[in-house]
Amino acid sequence: MSSEIHKHIEQSIEKSKNLFNAEVINFPSEKKLYYSENLKKNSNNFWKISDKSNDDQLKAVIGICFMFSTLILLGLYSNLF
């Protein structure tokens, strides 16, 4: 039993020696971000829902509005009668 404990102690001593001999890894410094000074806001471009490229989005918005208005009208009708 004592020989097993002795082996375990020797192994832990070797591990601790290896830990003290470990090398430190140097991580690269963080990259510097360069900001462009030519930032100009282009106010001429804006999004139009009625644009030809947004046809599917226009249909979705019209469908949602139609559904809400239908539900509101049915709710009012059911409350009144």
Tab-separated table of N, CA, C and O in Angstrom, residues 9-79:
chain	number	residue	atom	x	y	z
A	9	ILE	N	2.771	9.990	-5.156
A	9	ILE	CA	3.445	11.219	-4.739
A	9	ILE	C	4.529	11.595	-5.745
A	9	ILE	O	4.665	12.767	-6.119
A	10	GLU	N	5.275	10.617	-6.242
A	10	GLU	CA	6.312	10.896	-7.234
A	10	GLU	C	5.704	11.441	-8.520
A	10	GLU	O	6.236	12.382	-9.125
A	11	GLN	N	4.590	10.880	-8.932
A	11	GLN	CA	3.930	11.351	-10.153
A	11	GLN	C	3.437	12.786	-9.985
A	11	GLN	O	3.551	13.609	-10.884
A	12	SER	N	2.878	13.103	-8.841
A	12	SER	CA	2.389	14.466	-8.627
A	12	SER	C	3.549	15.458	-8.558
A	12	SER	O	3.428	16.597	-9.004
A	13	ILE	N	4.696	15.043	-8.014
A	13	ILE	CA	5.874	15.917	-7.971
A	13	ILE	C	6.374	16.186	-9.390
A	13	ILE	O	6.723	17.313	-9.740
A	14	GLU	N	6.399	15.153	-10.236
A	14	GLU	CA	6.833	15.330	-11.620
A	14	GLU	C	5.896	16.264	-12.382
A	14	GLU	O	6.332	17.099	-13.166
A	15	LYS	N	4.613	16.123	-12.135
A	15	LYS	CA	3.650	17.003	-12.794
A	15	LYS	C	3.847	18.447	-12.366
A	15	LYS	O	3.772	19.369	-13.170
A	16	SER	N	4.104	18.670	-11.087
A	16	SER	CA	4.296	20.036	-10.616
A	16	SER	C	5.597	20.625	-11.170
A	16	SER	O	5.677	21.813	-11.461
A	17	LYS	N	6.642	19.805	-11.348
A	17	LYS	CA	7.883	20.284	-11.954
A	17	LYS	C	7.650	20.674	-13.406
A	17	LYS	O	8.168	21.690	-13.883
A	18	ASN	N	6.878	19.871	-14.113
A	18	ASN	CA	6.563	20.189	-15.501
A	18	ASN	C	5.737	21.464	-15.599
A	18	ASN	O	5.852	22.219	-16.556
A	19	LEU	N	4.910	21.705	-14.606
A	19	LEU	CA	4.093	22.912	-14.607
A	19	LEU	C	4.963	24.146	-14.456
A	19	LEU	O	4.714	25.165	-15.110
A	20	PHE	N	6.012	24.072	-13.642
A	20	PHE	CA	6.885	25.228	-13.468
A	20	PHE	C	7.747	25.479	-14.706
A	20	PHE	O	8.196	26.592	-14.937
A	21	ASN	N	7.996	24.463	-15.514
A	21	ASN	CA	8.796	24.615	-16.725
A	21	ASN	C	7.959	24.970	-17.951
A	21	ASN	O	8.478	24.989	-19.061
A	22	ALA	N	6.687	25.234	-17.772
A	22	ALA	CA	5.816	25.533	-18.905
A	22	ALA	C	6.151	26.891	-19.495
A	22	ALA	O	6.578	27.813	-18.797
A	23	GLU	N	5.966	27.013	-20.801
A	23	GLU	CA	6.225	28.272	-21.484
A	23	GLU	C	4.923	29.038	-21.631
A	23	GLU	O	3.851	28.469	-21.805
A	24	VAL	N	5.049	30.346	-21.620
A	24	VAL	CA	3.890	31.212	-21.775
A	24	VAL	C	3.704	31.482	-23.267
A	24	VAL	O	4.647	31.837	-23.969
A	25	ILE	N	2.488	31.317	-23.727
A	25	ILE	CA	2.180	31.570	-25.134
A	25	ILE	C	1.886	33.058	-25.286
A	25	ILE	O	1.074	33.626	-24.556
A	26	ASN	N	2.534	33.685	-26.222
A	26	ASN	CA	2.280	35.102	-26.499
A	26	ASN	C	1.171	35.208	-27.538
A	26	ASN	O	1.318	34.746	-28.663
A	27	PHE	N	0.081	35.812	-27.137
A	27	PHE	CA	-1.025	36.012	-28.056
A	27	PHE	C	-0.763	37.272	-28.864
A	27	PHE	O	-0.174	38.242	-28.361
A	28	PRO	N	-1.206	37.306	-30.105
A	28	PRO	CA	-0.986	38.517	-30.914
A	28	PRO	C	-1.801	39.676	-30.348
A	28	PRO	O	-2.877	39.492	-29.788
A	29	SER	N	-1.256	40.849	-30.484
A	29	SER	CA	-1.983	42.017	-29.982
A	29	SER	C	-3.214	42.248	-30.854
A	29	SER	O	-3.266	41.833	-32.012
A	30	GLU	N	-4.184	42.889	-30.278
A	30	GLU	CA	-5.419	43.117	-31.007
A	30	GLU	C	-5.156	44.030	-32.191
A	30	GLU	O	-4.363	44.972	-32.113
A	31	LYS	N	-5.852	43.752	-33.277
A	31	LYS	CA	-5.656	44.534	-34.487
A	31	LYS	C	-6.257	45.920	-34.305
A	31	LYS	O	-7.328	46.083	-33.722
A	32	LYS	N	-5.578	46.900	-34.831
A	32	LYS	CA	-6.081	48.264	-34.756
A	32	LYS	C	-7.094	48.468	-35.882
A	32	LYS	O	-6.887	48.049	-37.010
A	33	LEU	N	-8.170	49.114	-35.551
A	33	LEU	CA	-9.199	49.394	-36.540
A	33	LEU	C	-8.977	50.791	-37.094
A	33	LEU	O	-8.826	51.758	-36.350
A	34	TYR	N	-8.951	50.873	-38.389
A	34	TYR	CA	-8.780	52.161	-39.045
A	34	TYR	C	-10.135	52.619	-39.571
A	34	TYR	O	-10.782	51.937	-40.346
A	35	TYR	N	-10.542	53.780	-39.119
A	35	TYR	CA	-11.818	54.325	-39.535
A	35	TYR	C	-11.604	55.296	-40.682
A	35	TYR	O	-10.705	56.137	-40.645
A	36	SER	N	-12.434	55.178	-41.667
A	36	SER	CA	-12.337	56.056	-42.821
A	36	SER	C	-12.933	57.418	-42.478
A	36	SER	O	-13.964	57.516	-41.812
A	37	GLU	N	-12.303	58.446	-42.948
A	37	GLU	CA	-12.808	59.791	-42.684
A	37	GLU	C	-13.746	60.257	-43.788
A	37	GLU	O	-14.258	61.363	-43.737
A	38	ASN	N	-13.967	59.420	-44.787
A	38	ASN	CA	-14.817	59.806	-45.909
A	38	ASN	C	-16.240	59.298	-45.742
A	38	ASN	O	-16.902	58.979	-46.716
A	39	LEU	N	-16.700	59.218	-44.519
A	39	LEU	CA	-18.044	58.725	-44.273
A	39	LEU	C	-19.052	59.848	-44.491
A	39	LEU	O	-19.055	60.850	-43.783
A	40	LYS	N	-19.864	59.658	-45.500
A	40	LYS	CA	-20.903	60.637	-45.789
A	40	LYS	C	-22.234	59.907	-45.857
A	40	LYS	O	-22.341	58.824	-46.430
A	41	LYS	N	-23.236	60.512	-45.284
A	41	LYS	CA	-24.555	59.909	-45.302
A	41	LYS	C	-25.249	60.287	-46.603
A	41	LYS	O	-25.378	61.466	-46.934
A	42	ASN	N	-25.651	59.262	-47.324
A	42	ASN	CA	-26.352	59.490	-48.572
A	42	ASN	C	-27.841	59.543	-48.271
A	42	ASN	O	-28.491	58.524	-48.104
A	43	SER	N	-28.385	60.739	-48.191
A	43	SER	CA	-29.784	60.894	-47.807
A	43	SER	C	-30.722	60.771	-49.002
A	43	SER	O	-31.927	60.844	-48.850
A	44	ASN	N	-30.175	60.580	-50.200
A	44	ASN	CA	-31.025	60.453	-51.376
A	44	ASN	C	-31.630	59.063	-51.488
A	44	ASN	O	-32.654	58.882	-52.140
A	45	ASN	N	-31.014	58.071	-50.879
A	45	ASN	CA	-31.538	56.714	-50.952
A	45	ASN	C	-32.430	56.435	-49.758
A	45	ASN	O	-32.012	56.565	-48.619
A	46	PHE	N	-33.649	56.060	-50.019
A	46	PHE	CA	-34.537	55.631	-48.958
A	46	PHE	C	-35.428	54.526	-49.497
A	46	PHE	O	-35.615	54.365	-50.697
A	47	TRP	N	-35.973	53.757	-48.577
A	47	TRP	CA	-36.719	52.564	-48.920
A	47	TRP	C	-38.164	52.912	-49.187
A	47	TRP	O	-38.811	53.618	-48.411
A	48	LYS	N	-38.682	52.413	-50.310
A	48	LYS	CA	-40.094	52.613	-50.651
A	48	LYS	C	-40.766	51.242	-50.688
A	48	LYS	O	-40.274	50.323	-51.326
A	49	ILE	N	-41.888	51.123	-49.996
A	49	ILE	CA	-42.606	49.853	-49.982
A	49	ILE	C	-43.271	49.612	-51.326
A	49	ILE	O	-43.470	48.471	-51.742
A	50	SER	N	-43.590	50.668	-52.066
A	50	SER	CA	-44.268	50.500	-53.356
A	50	SER	C	-43.295	50.318	-54.511
A	50	SER	O	-43.717	50.296	-55.668
A	51	ASP	N	-42.011	50.173	-54.225
A	51	ASP	CA	-41.010	49.947	-55.266
A	51	ASP	C	-41.223	48.577	-55.907
A	51	ASP	O	-41.742	47.657	-55.287
A	52	LYS	N	-40.845	48.440	-57.165
A	52	LYS	CA	-41.083	47.193	-57.894
A	52	LYS	C	-40.310	46.014	-57.304
A	52	LYS	O	-40.780	44.880	-57.326
A	53	SER	N	-39.131	46.273	-56.733
A	53	SER	CA	-38.344	45.189	-56.148
A	53	SER	C	-38.917	44.710	-54.815
A	53	SER	O	-38.578	43.634	-54.335
A	54	ASN	N	-39.786	45.482	-54.199
A	54	ASN	CA	-40.386	45.130	-52.906
A	54	ASN	C	-41.831	44.678	-53.060
A	54	ASN	O	-42.641	44.851	-52.159
A	55	ASP	N	-42.165	44.077	-54.190
A	55	ASP	CA	-43.548	43.696	-54.464
A	55	ASP	C	-44.068	42.660	-53.472
A	55	ASP	O	-45.193	42.764	-52.991
A	56	ASP	N	-43.253	41.670	-53.121
A	56	ASP	CA	-43.693	40.644	-52.175
A	56	ASP	C	-43.877	41.213	-50.775
A	56	ASP	O	-44.790	40.827	-50.044
A	57	GLN	N	-43.037	42.174	-50.392
A	57	GLN	CA	-43.184	42.805	-49.080
A	57	GLN	C	-44.437	43.663	-49.023
A	57	GLN	O	-45.127	43.716	-48.000
A	58	LEU	N	-44.761	44.325	-50.141
A	58	LEU	CA	-45.983	45.126	-50.201
A	58	LEU	C	-47.210	44.233	-50.041
A	58	LEU	O	-48.139	44.568	-49.298
A	59	LYS	N	-47.194	43.078	-50.685
A	59	LYS	CA	-48.319	42.152	-50.553
A	59	LYS	C	-48.452	41.643	-49.123
A	59	LYS	O	-49.566	41.483	-48.614
A	60	ALA	N	-47.329	41.404	-48.458
A	60	ALA	CA	-47.366	40.929	-47.072
A	60	ALA	C	-47.945	41.996	-46.143
A	60	ALA	O	-48.777	41.698	-45.276
A	61	VAL	N	-47.540	43.243	-46.320
A	61	VAL	CA	-48.042	44.333	-45.475
A	61	VAL	C	-49.529	44.543	-45.720
A	61	VAL	O	-50.314	44.715	-44.773
A	62	ILE	N	-49.958	44.501	-46.975
A	62	ILE	CA	-51.385	44.665	-47.288
A	62	ILE	C	-52.185	43.507	-46.689
A	62	ILE	O	-53.267	43.716	-46.128
A	63	GLY	N	-51.657	42.291	-46.764
A	63	GLY	CA	-52.353	41.138	-46.198
A	63	GLY	C	-52.496	41.236	-44.687
A	63	GLY	O	-53.547	40.919	-44.125
A	64	ILE	N	-51.463	41.682	-44.008
A	64	ILE	CA	-51.525	41.828	-42.547
A	64	ILE	C	-52.516	42.914	-42.170
A	64	ILE	O	-53.335	42.734	-41.246
A	65	CYS	N	-52.498	44.033	-42.881
A	65	CYS	CA	-53.458	45.109	-42.590
A	65	CYS	C	-54.889	44.653	-42.852
A	65	CYS	O	-55.805	44.975	-42.082
A	66	PHE	N	-55.098	43.912	-43.938
A	66	PHE	CA	-56.436	43.400	-44.244
A	66	PHE	C	-56.916	42.453	-43.158
A	66	PHE	O	-58.074	42.504	-42.733
A	67	MET	N	-56.027	41.591	-42.659
A	67	MET	CA	-56.401	40.635	-41.623
A	67	MET	C	-56.766	41.353	-40.323
A	67	MET	O	-57.772	41.024	-39.675
A	68	PHE	N	-55.967	42.347	-39.924
A	68	PHE	CA	-56.285	43.097	-38.700
A	68	PHE	C	-57.603	43.841	-38.838
A	68	PHE	O	-58.425	43.861	-37.914
A	69	SER	N	-57.820	44.479	-39.982
A	69	SER	CA	-59.077	45.223	-40.151
A	69	SER	C	-60.272	44.273	-40.152
A	69	SER	O	-61.329	44.595	-39.586
A	70	THR	N	-60.144	43.099	-40.762
A	70	THR	CA	-61.225	42.113	-40.752
A	70	THR	C	-61.518	41.632	-39.334
A	70	THR	O	-62.689	41.540	-38.929
A	71	LEU	N	-60.477	41.353	-38.560
A	71	LEU	CA	-60.687	40.915	-37.182
A	71	LEU	C	-61.323	42.003	-36.329
A	71	LEU	O	-62.189	41.711	-35.477
A	72	ILE	N	-60.932	43.234	-36.534
A	72	ILE	CA	-61.527	44.340	-35.770
A	72	ILE	C	-63.005	44.492	-36.121
A	72	ILE	O	-63.864	44.652	-35.231
A	73	LEU	N	-63.319	44.445	-37.426
A	73	LEU	CA	-64.726	44.576	-37.829
A	73	LEU	C	-65.566	43.418	-37.308
A	73	LEU	O	-66.704	43.614	-36.846
A	74	LEU	N	-65.060	42.197	-37.357
A	74	LEU	CA	-65.810	41.059	-36.821
A	74	LEU	C	-65.973	41.155	-35.309
A	74	LEU	O	-67.034	40.802	-34.767
A	75	GLY	N	-64.969	41.659	-34.607
A	75	GLY	CA	-65.076	41.844	-33.162
A	75	GLY	C	-66.117	42.896	-32.808
A	75	GLY	O	-66.903	42.706	-31.866
A	76	LEU	N	-66.129	43.989	-33.556
A	76	LEU	CA	-67.144	45.020	-33.295
A	76	LEU	C	-68.548	44.505	-33.605
A	76	LEU	O	-69.500	44.780	-32.872
A	77	TYR	N	-68.693	43.773	-34.687
A	77	TYR	CA	-69.996	43.229	-35.059
A	77	TYR	C	-70.515	42.247	-34.011
A	77	TYR	O	-71.690	42.253	-33.666
A	78	SER	N	-69.599	41.394	-33.482
A	78	SER	CA	-70.033	40.417	-32.486
A	78	SER	C	-70.371	41.076	-31.156
A	78	SER	O	-71.226	40.580	-30.425
A	79	ASN	N	-69.765	42.202	-30.837
A	79	ASN	CA	-70.106	42.906	-29.606
A	79	ASN	C	-71.426	43.641	-29.713
A	79	ASN	O	-72.137	43.793	-28.712
